[in-house]
Coordinates of C-alpha atoms in Angstrom, one line a residue:
Chain A
M1 CA -16.2 25.9 22.4
P2 CA -14.3 25.7 25.7
F3 CA -13.0 22.3 26.6
A4 CA -15.3 21.8 29.6
D5 CA -18.4 22.3 27.4
L6 CA -17.1 19.6 25.1
L7 CA -17.3 17.1 28.0
A8 CA -20.9 18.1 28.8
A9 CA -22.4 16.2 25.9
G10 CA -22.6 12.4 26.4
F11 CA -21.5 11.6 22.8
A12 CA -18.4 13.8 23.3
R13 CA -17.5 12.0 26.5
R14 CA -17.8 8.7 24.8
A15 CA -15.7 9.9 21.9
L16 CA -13.0 11.2 24.2
L17 CA -12.9 8.0 26.2
E18 CA -12.7 5.9 22.9
I19 CA -9.9 8.2 21.6
V20 CA -7.8 7.9 24.7
I21 CA -8.1 4.1 24.9
V22 CA -7.2 3.7 21.2
A23 CA -4.4 6.2 21.6
V24 CA -2.8 4.1 24.3
L25 CA -3.0 1.0 22.1
C26 CA -1.7 2.7 19.0
G27 CA 1.2 4.4 20.8
A28 CA 2.4 1.2 22.3
V29 CA 2.1 -0.9 19.1
G30 CA 3.4 1.9 17.0
T31 CA 6.7 1.9 18.8
H32 CA 7.4 -1.6 17.4
V33 CA 6.1 -0.7 13.9
V34 CA 8.5 2.3 13.7
N35 CA 11.5 0.5 15.1
R36 CA 11.0 -2.5 12.7
R37 CA 10.1 -0.2 9.8
L38 CA 6.8 -1.8 9.2
A39 CA 4.9 1.3 8.0
F40 CA 4.2 0.0 4.5
P41 CA 3.0 -3.5 5.6
T42 CA 0.8 -1.7 8.2
M43 CA -0.5 0.5 5.4
A44 CA -1.3 -2.6 3.4
M45 CA -3.0 -4.2 6.4
T46 CA -5.2 -1.2 7.0
H47 CA -6.4 -1.3 3.4
A48 CA -6.8 -5.0 3.3
T49 CA -8.9 -5.0 6.6
F50 CA -11.5 -2.9 4.8
P51 CA -13.3 -5.8 3.1
G52 CA -13.5 -7.4 6.5
V53 CA -15.4 -4.4 7.9
V54 CA -17.8 -4.5 5.0
L55 CA -18.4 -8.2 5.3
A56 CA -19.1 -7.8 9.0
G57 CA -21.5 -5.0 8.2
I58 CA -23.3 -7.2 5.7
A59 CA -23.4 -10.1 8.1
G60 CA -24.7 -7.8 10.8
I61 CA -22.1 -8.7 13.4
N62 CA -20.0 -6.3 15.4
L63 CA -17.8 -4.4 13.0
V64 CA -14.7 -4.6 15.2
L65 CA -15.0 -8.3 15.9
G66 CA -15.7 -9.1 12.2
A67 CA -12.9 -7.0 11.0
G68 CA -10.7 -8.6 13.6
L69 CA -11.5 -12.1 12.3
F70 CA -10.8 -11.0 8.7
G71 CA -7.6 -9.3 9.9
V72 CA -6.2 -12.6 11.1
L73 CA -6.5 -13.9 7.5
V74 CA -4.8 -10.8 6.3
V75 CA -1.9 -11.3 8.7
L76 CA -1.5 -14.8 7.5
A77 CA -1.4 -13.7 3.9
I78 CA 1.1 -11.0 4.6
A79 CA 3.3 -13.2 6.7
G80 CA 3.2 -15.7 3.9
R81 CA 2.8 -18.8 6.0
P82 CA 2.9 -22.0 4.1
G83 CA -0.6 -22.9 5.1
G84 CA -2.5 -19.7 4.8
G85 CA -0.7 -17.5 2.4
A86 CA 1.0 -19.5 -0.3
A87 CA 0.2 -16.8 -2.8
G88 CA 1.7 -14.1 -0.6
A89 CA 4.9 -16.1 -0.1
R90 CA 5.3 -16.7 -3.8
A91 CA 4.6 -13.1 -4.7
G92 CA 7.2 -12.2 -2.1
H93 CA 9.5 -14.5 -3.9
S94 CA 8.9 -13.0 -7.4
G95 CA 9.3 -9.5 -6.0
R96 CA 12.6 -10.5 -4.5
G97 CA 13.9 -11.8 -7.7
G98 CA 13.6 -8.4 -9.3
Q99 CA 15.3 -6.6 -6.4
G100 CA 18.8 -7.6 -7.3
G101 CA 19.6 -9.4 -4.1
A102 CA 18.3 -6.7 -1.8
G103 CA 16.1 -9.2 0.1
G104 CA 18.3 -11.4 2.2
A105 CA 15.7 -12.9 4.5
G106 CA 12.8 -13.0 2.2
G107 CA 11.0 -16.1 3.4
A108 CA 8.9 -14.2 5.9
G109 CA 7.0 -12.4 3.2
G110 CA 5.9 -9.0 4.4
L111 CA 8.2 -9.0 7.5
G112 CA 11.6 -9.7 8.7
G113 CA 13.8 -8.6 5.8
G114 CA 14.5 -5.2 7.3
A115 CA 14.8 -1.8 5.6
D116 CA 15.5 -2.8 2.0
R117 CA 12.6 -5.1 1.7
H118 CA 10.0 -2.7 2.8
V119 CA 8.3 -2.7 -0.6
T120 CA 7.4 -6.1 -1.8
T121 CA 5.1 -6.9 -4.7
A122 CA 3.0 -8.9 -2.3
T123 CA 2.4 -6.0 0.0
G124 CA 1.5 -3.8 -2.9
V125 CA -1.0 -6.3 -4.3
V126 CA -2.6 -7.0 -0.9
L127 CA -3.0 -3.2 -0.5
A128 CA -4.5 -2.5 -3.9
G129 CA -6.6 -5.6 -4.0
G130 CA -8.0 -5.4 -0.5
F131 CA -9.5 -2.0 -1.1
A132 CA -11.1 -3.0 -4.4
L133 CA -12.6 -6.0 -2.8
G134 CA -14.1 -3.9 0.0
V135 CA -15.5 -1.3 -2.4
G136 CA -16.9 -4.0 -4.7
L137 CA -18.7 -5.7 -1.8
L138 CA -20.0 -2.4 -0.6
S139 CA -21.3 -1.3 -4.0
A140 CA -23.5 -4.3 -4.1
Q141 CA -25.2 -3.0 -0.9
D142 CA -27.7 -0.3 -0.6
G143 CA -26.7 2.9 1.2
F144 CA -23.3 2.7 -0.5
S145 CA -21.9 6.1 0.4
R146 CA -23.2 6.6 3.9
D147 CA -21.6 3.5 5.3
L148 CA -18.5 3.8 3.2
T149 CA -17.3 7.1 4.7
A150 CA -17.8 5.8 8.2
Y151 CA -15.6 2.9 7.5
L152 CA -13.0 4.9 5.7
V153 CA -12.5 8.0 7.8
G154 CA -14.2 6.9 11.0
S155 CA -16.9 8.7 12.9
V156 CA -15.7 8.9 16.5
V157 CA -18.7 10.8 17.8
T158 CA -21.0 7.9 17.0
V159 CA -19.1 5.3 19.0
T160 CA -21.4 3.3 21.2
R161 CA -20.8 1.9 24.7
S162 CA -20.1 -1.6 23.2
D163 CA -17.5 -0.1 20.9
I164 CA -15.7 1.3 23.9
V165 CA -15.9 -2.0 25.8
V166 CA -14.4 -3.8 22.8
S167 CA -11.7 -1.2 22.5
L168 CA -10.9 -1.4 26.2
V169 CA -10.6 -5.2 26.2
A170 CA -8.5 -5.3 23.1
T171 CA -6.2 -2.6 24.4
L172 CA -5.7 -4.3 27.8
A173 CA -5.0 -7.7 26.1
A174 CA -2.6 -6.1 23.6
L175 CA -0.7 -4.3 26.4
V176 CA -0.4 -7.5 28.4
V177 CA 1.0 -9.3 25.4
L178 CA 3.4 -6.4 24.6
A179 CA 4.6 -6.4 28.2
A180 CA 5.1 -10.1 28.3
L181 CA 7.0 -10.3 25.1
R182 CA 8.9 -7.0 25.3
K183 CA 12.3 -8.5 25.6
E184 CA 11.8 -11.1 22.9
L185 CA 10.3 -8.5 20.5
A186 CA 13.2 -6.1 21.1
L187 CA 15.7 -8.9 20.5
V188 CA 14.2 -10.0 17.3
G189 CA 13.9 -6.4 16.1
F190 CA 17.5 -5.6 16.7
D191 CA 19.2 -8.9 16.0
R192 CA 17.1 -11.3 14.1
A193 CA 19.8 -13.9 13.4
G194 CA 21.0 -13.8 16.9
A195 CA 17.5 -14.4 18.3
A196 CA 17.0 -17.3 15.9
A197 CA 20.3 -18.8 16.9
A198 CA 19.4 -18.4 20.6
G199 CA 16.4 -20.6 20.0
Y200 CA 13.6 -18.0 20.0
P201 CA 10.7 -18.8 17.6
V202 CA 11.4 -15.8 15.4
R203 CA 8.5 -16.4 12.9
A204 CA 6.0 -16.9 15.7
L205 CA 7.1 -13.6 17.2
D206 CA 6.8 -11.9 13.8
L207 CA 3.3 -13.2 13.5
A208 CA 2.5 -12.0 17.1
L209 CA 3.7 -8.6 16.2
L210 CA 1.7 -8.4 13.0
A211 CA -1.4 -9.6 14.9
L212 CA -0.9 -6.9 17.4
V213 CA -0.7 -4.3 14.6
E214 CA -3.9 -5.7 13.2
V215 CA -5.6 -5.4 16.6
A216 CA -4.5 -1.8 16.8
I217 CA -5.8 -1.1 13.3
V218 CA -9.1 -2.8 13.9
T219 CA -9.6 -1.1 17.3
S220 CA -8.8 2.3 16.0
M221 CA -11.1 1.9 13.0
P222 CA -14.4 3.3 14.5
A223 CA -12.5 6.3 15.7
V224 CA -10.2 7.3 12.8
G225 CA -11.2 4.9 10.0
T226 CA -9.2 2.4 7.9
I227 CA -7.3 4.9 5.8
L228 CA -6.2 7.1 8.6
S229 CA -5.5 4.5 11.3
V230 CA -2.0 4.0 9.9
A231 CA -1.2 7.6 10.9
F232 CA -2.4 7.0 14.5
V233 CA -0.2 3.9 14.7
V234 CA 3.0 5.3 13.0
G235 CA 2.8 9.0 13.7
P236 CA 3.1 9.3 17.5
A237 CA 5.8 6.6 17.6
A238 CA 7.8 8.2 14.8
T239 CA 7.5 11.5 16.7
A240 CA 8.6 9.9 19.9
R241 CA 11.6 8.4 18.1
L242 CA 12.9 11.9 17.4
W243 CA 13.1 12.6 21.2
C244 CA 13.9 9.3 22.8
S245 CA 16.7 6.8 22.6
S246 CA 15.4 3.8 24.5
A247 CA 12.4 1.6 23.7
A248 CA 10.8 2.1 27.0
S249 CA 10.9 5.9 27.0
M250 CA 9.8 5.9 23.4
T251 CA 6.7 3.8 24.2
V252 CA 5.7 6.1 27.0
T253 CA 6.2 9.2 24.9
A254 CA 4.4 7.7 22.0
I255 CA 1.4 6.9 24.1
G256 CA 1.4 10.5 25.6
L257 CA 1.7 12.0 22.1
A258 CA -1.1 9.8 20.8
V259 CA -3.4 10.8 23.6
A260 CA -2.6 14.5 23.1
A261 CA -3.2 14.3 19.4
G262 CA -6.5 12.5 19.9
V263 CA -7.7 15.1 22.4
I264 CA -6.6 18.1 20.4
G265 CA -8.0 16.6 17.2
L266 CA -11.4 15.9 18.8
W267 CA -11.6 19.4 20.3
T268 CA -10.7 21.0 16.9
S269 CA -13.3 18.8 15.2
E270 CA -16.0 19.8 17.6
H271 CA -15.0 23.5 17.5
W272 CA -14.9 23.9 13.7
N273 CA -17.5 21.2 12.9
V274 CA -15.3 19.1 10.6
A275 CA -14.6 15.4 10.4
A276 CA -12.8 14.2 13.6
G277 CA -10.7 11.5 11.9
G278 CA -9.2 14.2 9.7
T279 CA -8.4 16.6 12.5
I280 CA -6.9 13.9 14.7
V281 CA -4.5 12.9 12.0
L282 CA -3.6 16.5 11.3
A283 CA -2.8 16.9 15.0
V284 CA -0.6 13.8 14.8
G285 CA 1.1 15.4 11.7
A286 CA 1.5 18.8 13.4
L287 CA 3.3 17.2 16.4
F288 CA 5.5 15.3 14.1
A289 CA 6.4 18.4 12.0
L290 CA 7.1 20.4 15.2
S291 CA 9.4 17.6 16.5
V292 CA 11.3 17.3 13.2
L293 CA 12.1 21.0 13.5
L294 CA 12.6 21.2 17.2
A295 CA 14.4 18.0 18.2
P296 CA 17.8 18.9 16.6
L297 CA 17.6 22.4 18.0
V298 CA 16.9 21.1 21.5
A299 CA 19.7 18.6 21.2
T300 CA 22.2 21.2 20.1
W301 CA 21.1 23.5 22.9
R302 CA 21.7 20.7 25.4
G303 CA 25.1 20.3 23.9
R304 CA 24.9 16.7 22.8
S305 CA 24.2 15.0 19.5
A306 CA 20.6 14.2 18.7
P307 CA 19.5 10.6 19.2
V308 CA 17.6 11.1 16.0
P309 CA 19.0 9.8 12.8
A310 CA 17.3 6.6 12.0
P311 CA 19.3 5.6 8.9
S312 CA 16.9 5.0 6.2
Chain B
M1 CA -19.6 -14.7 -23.1
V2 CA -19.0 -12.9 -26.4
G3 CA -22.2 -11.0 -25.8
T4 CA -21.0 -9.9 -22.4
L5 CA -17.8 -8.6 -24.1
L6 CA -19.4 -6.8 -27.0
A7 CA -23.0 -5.9 -26.5
P8 CA -22.7 -3.4 -23.6
F9 CA -20.3 -1.3 -25.5
Q10 CA -22.8 -0.3 -28.2
L11 CA -24.2 2.1 -25.6
P12 CA -22.3 5.4 -26.0
F13 CA -21.5 5.8 -22.3
M14 CA -20.2 2.3 -22.1
A15 CA -18.0 2.8 -25.2
R16 CA -16.6 6.0 -23.6
A17 CA -15.9 4.2 -20.4
L18 CA -14.2 1.3 -22.3
A19 CA -12.0 3.7 -24.2
E20 CA -11.0 5.5 -21.0
L21 CA -10.3 2.4 -19.1
L22 CA -8.4 0.7 -21.9
L23 CA -6.1 3.8 -22.1
L24 CA -5.7 3.8 -18.3
G25 CA -5.0 0.1 -18.3
L26 CA -2.1 0.7 -20.7
L27 CA -0.9 3.8 -18.9
G28 CA -1.0 2.3 -15.5
A29 CA 0.7 -0.8 -16.6
S30 CA 3.6 0.9 -18.3
V31 CA 4.2 3.3 -15.4
G32 CA 3.7 0.4 -12.9
V33 CA 6.5 -1.6 -14.4
F34 CA 9.0 1.1 -13.4
V35 CA 7.3 1.7 -10.1
L36 CA 7.9 -2.0 -9.2
L37 CA 11.3 -2.0 -10.7
R38 CA 12.4 1.0 -8.6
R39 CA 10.6 -0.5 -5.6
L40 CA 8.5 2.7 -5.3
A41 CA 5.2 1.0 -4.5
F42 CA 4.8 2.8 -1.2
L43 CA 5.7 6.1 -2.8
A44 CA 3.2 5.6 -5.6
D45 CA 0.6 4.8 -3.0
A46 CA 1.5 7.9 -1.1
L47 CA 1.0 10.0 -4.3
T48 CA -2.5 8.6 -4.8
H49 CA -3.4 9.9 -1.3
T50 CA -1.6 13.2 -1.5
V51 CA -3.4 14.2 -4.7
F52 CA -6.7 14.0 -2.9
P53 CA -6.7 17.4 -1.2
G54 CA -5.9 19.0 -4.6
V55 CA -9.0 17.3 -6.0
V56 CA -11.2 18.6 -3.2
I57 CA -9.8 22.2 -3.3
G58 CA -10.1 22.3 -7.1
Y59 CA -13.7 21.1 -6.9
L60 CA -14.6 23.6 -4.2
A61 CA -13.1 26.4 -6.2
A62 CA -14.3 25.7 -9.7
G63 CA -16.6 22.7 -9.6
T64 CA -16.0 19.7 -11.8
A65 CA -13.8 21.6 -14.1
G66 CA -11.4 22.4 -11.2
I67 CA -10.7 18.8 -10.3
T68 CA -7.9 18.2 -12.9
P69 CA -6.0 21.4 -12.4
G70 CA -6.2 21.1 -8.6
A71 CA -5.1 17.5 -8.7
L72 CA -2.2 18.4 -11.1
L73 CA -1.0 21.2 -8.8
A74 CA -1.2 18.9 -5.7
A75 CA 0.5 16.1 -7.6
L76 CA 3.5 18.1 -8.8
G77 CA 3.9 19.8 -5.4
T78 CA 3.8 16.6 -3.4
T79 CA 6.0 14.7 -6.0
A80 CA 8.8 17.1 -5.2
L81 CA 8.2 16.9 -1.5
L82 CA 8.1 13.1 -1.4
T83 CA 11.1 12.7 -3.7
A84 CA 13.0 15.1 -1.4
I85 CA 12.0 13.2 1.8
V86 CA 12.9 9.8 0.3
A87 CA 16.3 11.2 -0.8
S88 CA 17.1 13.0 2.4
G89 CA 17.0 10.1 4.8
R90 CA 16.7 12.6 7.6
V91 CA 13.9 10.6 9.2
N92 CA 12.9 7.0 8.9
R93 CA 11.4 7.4 5.4
D94 CA 8.6 4.8 5.6
S95 CA 7.3 6.5 8.7
A96 CA 7.6 9.9 7.2
L97 CA 5.8 8.8 4.1
A98 CA 3.0 7.2 6.1
I99 CA 2.5 10.4 8.2
L100 CA 2.7 12.7 5.2
L101 CA 0.3 10.8 3.0
T102 CA -2.3 10.5 5.8
C103 CA -2.0 14.1 6.7
F104 CA -2.6 15.3 3.1
F105 CA -5.5 12.9 2.9
A106 CA -6.9 14.2 6.2
V107 CA -6.8 17.7 4.8
G108 CA -9.0 16.5 2.0
V109 CA -11.4 14.7 4.3
V110 CA -11.7 17.8 6.6
L111 CA -12.4 20.1 3.6
V112 CA -15.0 17.7 2.2
S113 CA -16.6 17.3 5.6
R114 CA -17.6 20.9 5.6
R115 CA -20.0 20.3 2.7
A116 CA -23.6 19.3 3.0
S117 CA -23.2 16.5 0.4
Y118 CA -20.2 15.2 2.3
T119 CA -20.5 11.5 1.8
S120 CA -21.6 11.4 -1.8
D121 CA -18.8 13.8 -2.8
L122 CA -16.2 11.9 -0.8
T123 CA -17.3 8.6 -2.5
A124 CA -17.0 10.2 -6.0
F125 CA -13.5 11.5 -5.3
L126 CA -12.3 8.3 -3.8
F127 CA -13.7 5.8 -6.2
G128 CA -14.4 7.7 -9.4
R129 CA -17.3 7.4 -11.8
P130 CA -16.1 5.6 -14.9
L131 CA -19.5 5.7 -16.6
T132 CA -19.6 9.5 -16.7
V133 CA -16.4 10.3 -18.5
D134 CA -16.7 12.6 -21.5
G135 CA -14.8 13.0 -24.8
T136 CA -12.5 15.7 -23.4
Q137 CA -11.5 13.4 -20.5
I138 CA -10.6 10.6 -23.0
A139 CA -8.6 13.0 -25.1
W140 CA -6.6 14.1 -22.0
T141 CA -6.0 10.5 -21.0
A142 CA -4.8 9.7 -24.5
A143 CA -2.5 12.7 -24.6
V144 CA -1.0 11.8 -21.2
T145 CA -0.7 8.2 -22.2
A146 CA 1.2 9.2 -25.4
G147 CA 3.4 11.6 -23.5
V148 CA 4.3 9.1 -20.8
G149 CA 5.0 6.5 -23.4
L150 CA 7.4 8.8 -25.2
V151 CA 9.2 9.6 -21.9
L152 CA 9.5 5.9 -21.0
L153 CA 10.8 5.0 -24.4
A154 CA 13.3 7.9 -24.4
L155 CA 14.6 7.3 -20.8
G156 CA 13.9 3.5 -20.5
K157 CA 17.5 2.5 -20.6
E158 CA 18.6 5.0 -18.0
L159 CA 15.7 4.2 -15.7
V160 CA 16.6 0.5 -15.9
F161 CA 20.2 1.2 -15.2
V162 CA 19.4 3.3 -12.1
A163 CA 16.9 0.6 -10.9
F164 CA 19.5 -2.1 -11.0
D165 CA 22.6 -0.3 -9.9
P166 CA 22.0 3.2 -8.4
A167 CA 25.6 3.5 -7.3
G168 CA 26.9 2.5 -10.7
A169 CA 24.5 4.9 -12.5
A170 CA 25.6 7.7 -10.2
A171 CA 29.2 6.9 -10.9
A172 CA 28.5 6.9 -14.7
G173 CA 27.3 10.4 -14.4
Y174 CA 23.5 9.9 -14.3
R175 CA 21.5 11.5 -11.6
P176 CA 19.4 9.0 -9.7
L177 CA 17.5 11.8 -8.0
V178 CA 16.4 13.4 -11.3
L179 CA 15.4 10.1 -12.7
D180 CA 13.4 9.3 -9.5
L181 CA 11.7 12.7 -10.0
V182 CA 10.8 11.7 -13.5
V183 CA 9.3 8.4 -12.5
N184 CA 7.4 10.0 -9.7
T185 CA 6.1 12.7 -12.0
L186 CA 4.8 10.1 -14.4
V187 CA 3.1 8.4 -11.4
A188 CA 1.6 11.7 -10.4
L189 CA 0.3 12.3 -13.9
T190 CA -1.2 8.9 -14.1
V191 CA -3.0 9.5 -10.8
V192 CA -4.3 12.8 -12.0
V193 CA -5.8 11.6 -15.3
A194 CA -7.3 8.5 -13.6
I195 CA -9.0 10.4 -10.8
R196 CA -12.3 11.2 -12.6
S197 CA -12.8 7.6 -13.8
V198 CA -11.3 5.2 -11.2
G199 CA -10.8 7.6 -8.3
T200 CA -7.8 8.2 -6.1
L201 CA -7.9 4.9 -4.2
L202 CA -8.1 2.4 -7.1
V203 CA -5.3 4.0 -9.2
I204 CA -2.7 2.2 -7.2
A205 CA -4.3 -1.1 -8.2
I206 CA -4.1 -0.4 -12.0
M207 CA -0.4 0.5 -11.5
I208 CA 0.8 -2.3 -9.2
I209 CA -1.2 -5.4 -10.1
P210 CA -0.6 -5.5 -13.9
A211 CA 3.1 -4.9 -13.4
A212 CA 3.2 -7.6 -10.7
T213 CA 1.4 -10.0 -13.2
G214 CA 4.1 -9.3 -15.8
R215 CA 6.8 -9.8 -13.2
A216 CA 5.4 -13.2 -12.2
L217 CA 5.5 -14.3 -15.9
S218 CA 8.9 -13.3 -16.9
D219 CA 12.3 -11.9 -16.0
R220 CA 12.8 -9.9 -19.2
L221 CA 11.7 -6.3 -19.2
P222 CA 10.0 -6.1 -22.6
V223 CA 8.0 -9.3 -21.8
I224 CA 7.0 -7.9 -18.4
A225 CA 5.9 -4.6 -20.0
A226 CA 3.9 -6.4 -22.7
A227 CA 2.3 -8.8 -20.3
A228 CA 1.4 -5.9 -17.9
G229 CA -0.1 -3.8 -20.7
I230 CA -2.1 -6.7 -22.1
S231 CA -3.4 -7.8 -18.6
G232 CA -4.3 -4.2 -17.8
M233 CA -6.3 -3.6 -20.9
A234 CA -7.9 -7.1 -20.9
A235 CA -9.0 -6.5 -17.3
A236 CA -10.5 -3.2 -18.2
W237 CA -12.6 -4.7 -21.0
V238 CA -13.7 -7.9 -19.2
G239 CA -14.3 -6.1 -15.9
L240 CA -16.6 -3.4 -17.5
G241 CA -18.5 -6.1 -19.4
I242 CA -19.0 -8.2 -16.2
S243 CA -20.0 -5.2 -14.2
F244 CA -22.6 -4.2 -16.8
R245 CA -24.0 -7.7 -17.2
V246 CA -24.3 -8.4 -13.4
S247 CA -25.8 -5.0 -12.6
L248 CA -28.3 -5.5 -15.4
S249 CA -29.3 -9.1 -14.9
T250 CA -29.4 -9.2 -11.1
H251 CA -30.5 -6.3 -9.0
T252 CA -27.3 -5.8 -7.2
S253 CA -25.2 -3.0 -8.7
L254 CA -21.6 -4.0 -9.1
A255 CA -19.4 -1.0 -9.3
A256 CA -17.2 -0.9 -12.5
G257 CA -13.9 0.2 -10.9
P258 CA -13.7 -2.6 -8.3
T259 CA -14.8 -5.2 -10.8
V260 CA -11.9 -4.2 -13.1
V261 CA -9.5 -4.5 -10.2
G262 CA -11.0 -7.9 -9.3
V263 CA -10.3 -9.2 -12.8
L264 CA -6.8 -7.8 -12.5
L265 CA -6.3 -9.8 -9.2
I266 CA -7.6 -13.0 -10.9
L267 CA -5.1 -12.5 -13.8
Y268 CA -2.4 -12.0 -11.2
L269 CA -3.3 -15.2 -9.3
A270 CA -3.3 -17.0 -12.7
A271 CA 0.1 -15.7 -13.5
L272 CA 1.4 -16.9 -10.1
G273 CA -0.1 -20.3 -10.9
I274 CA 1.7 -20.4 -14.3
R275 CA 4.9 -19.3 -12.6
A276 CA 4.6 -22.1 -10.0
A277 CA 3.8 -24.7 -12.7
R278 CA 6.7 -23.5 -14.9
G279 CA 9.0 -23.5 -11.9
A280 CA 8.2 -27.1 -11.1
R281 CA 8.7 -28.1 -14.7
G282 CA 11.9 -26.0 -14.8
R283 CA 13.3 -27.8 -11.8
R284 CA 12.5 -31.2 -13.3
A285 CA 14.1 -30.2 -16.6
A286 CA 17.1 -28.8 -14.8
A287 CA 17.4 -32.1 -12.9
R288 CA 17.1 -34.0 -16.1
D289 CA 19.8 -31.9 -17.7
D290 CA 22.1 -32.4 -14.8
R291 CA 21.6 -36.1 -15.0
R292 CA 22.3 -36.1 -18.8
D293 CA 25.3 -33.9 -18.3
Q294 CA 26.7 -36.3 -15.7
E295 CA 26.0 -39.3 -18.0
T296 CA 27.7 -37.6 -20.9
Q297 CA 30.6 -36.6 -18.8
A298 CA 30.9 -40.1 -17.4
A299 CA 30.8 -41.5 -20.9
Q300 CA 33.5 -39.1 -22.1
E301 CA 35.7 -40.0 -19.1
T302 CA 35.3 -43.7 -19.8
Q303 CA 36.1 -43.2 -23.5
A304 CA 39.1 -41.0 -22.6
A305 CA 40.3 -43.7 -20.1
Q306 CA 39.9 -46.4 -22.7
E307 CA 41.9 -44.4 -25.3
T308 CA 44.7 -43.8 -22.8
Q309 CA 44.8 -47.4 -21.9
A310 CA 44.9 -48.5 -25.5
G311 CA 47.6 -46.0 -26.2
P312 CA 47.9 -43.5 -29.0
E313 CA 49.0 -46.0 -31.6
A314 CA 45.9 -48.2 -31.1
A315 CA 43.7 -45.1 -31.4
H316 CA 45.6 -44.2 -34.6
A317 CA 45.2 -47.7 -35.9
V318 CA 41.5 -47.7 -35.3
R319 CA 41.1 -44.5 -37.2

């Protein structure tokens, strides 16, 4: 199908609009996720958001809003705040005990320790338990499998006008917050101790970032589903990181790549009549794979060292 | 309560489900202990997702019989790939893992979406059907459990060494990469045998949560492993019983797999509670010990001072 034909159908126009909006949000938030190495917590959040979607479906409220409310709880649990997530904090503690001193700044639970602490017991349990909870809730409903796939892998061609409005509002709000906090978030990301010493509310900023990630997950859910949304958040930003060396250029590139992957994926999906969530993620993956191969070559050709290697 | 735990399993299909889930509880728990020890939770999660396209392709090629071989091929292939990515450090490995696992998963979704029975197939692959396992499946699970147990017993010491001191182990001549590959292969095998009954998405729960429960209860590896195994198997039994009873007595069907995971979560929370209580008691006891130590020390010092004052002769005379 030529691309122009794709736009002729109303549902396809809506799908395209939704994908572009979500892509902008995910690209912008993903930059921070990749730079702070939050891929695993993000993964856990996508899984743990799932029961919220189901609950919202059962209660009959807007899925995105319902999942968003539930997502706030998930953020609290992962961040291990004394009030909301005592269990998470304690689990983070027990995980740390077994890690032979790897976790220096463990108090923040899922966040803040840096590279070595990316796998905490708490994150794993949140991830595994959240999914089971969602499936258990769903299985108690009628129409188990039909709804399930829509939540899990998305169905972008069925987005409604209200979905698009919700996505648009969420994206604009998230972009405003990101723009307002960009210096603070960058500072905390690169020099946590320094930011704390300079008097910035480090934990509040961590929470804000986690909340933004949750917004991105929830907003992208109708389009790509809970399982695959992590790819839409992490993928374009990780690809952009291979090409860019500043946070600003990385953000712009990530947004561009996300939009490109969304459009390519949607077109492929229409053309071959397969699930759109899957093809969008495959487009993200293809761009990443290409960049992994090409970025060093281009860098050598330009005669300078690649800005690549993120030490793992 | 006893009725809930015994009566349902007189039905043959429930007895088979119980046997399968008990084995998987044991298998998942023993592998999970090493997954947590090596901090490989994300990698294990990635494996559960990357096996998915293998399952789908196997099913499309050869029906139900093709699921296990397809999953096995995908598992072994992606194990090598993932181990290599994690070892290389060429790109930020968390991001690379996230992209890789979602891409593999997406391949599976795309392939399934071509089929007419899309949603029902997808659900079966993702969440399994514990009540339809047959004797062959149980035999496979038992064989894998025994094999994995043997490997863990044989390599346990080396795996622990590498987990706690990778640099030291490498210096001592062990190869962390090979041992990582071994653990990842065990994870992959666990995922493969668990697919038919608990599905690709809940396998991660039966690996991570029992091990986390054990970890919350103790710092000693044998105790952790034992607690993990017991909680895994207990949750399988109780969860199946509850699921059966609820589905029968009320008219809501409660899926077996998620119920088992729910019981696992409850056990984990209980273990956290025990740990917290024990921690509080431990701190009190430590404080008491400190006080006693100080008192004894003070008493000894006083005594020593008195003896010095009285002089050696006096002490001798007293004796």
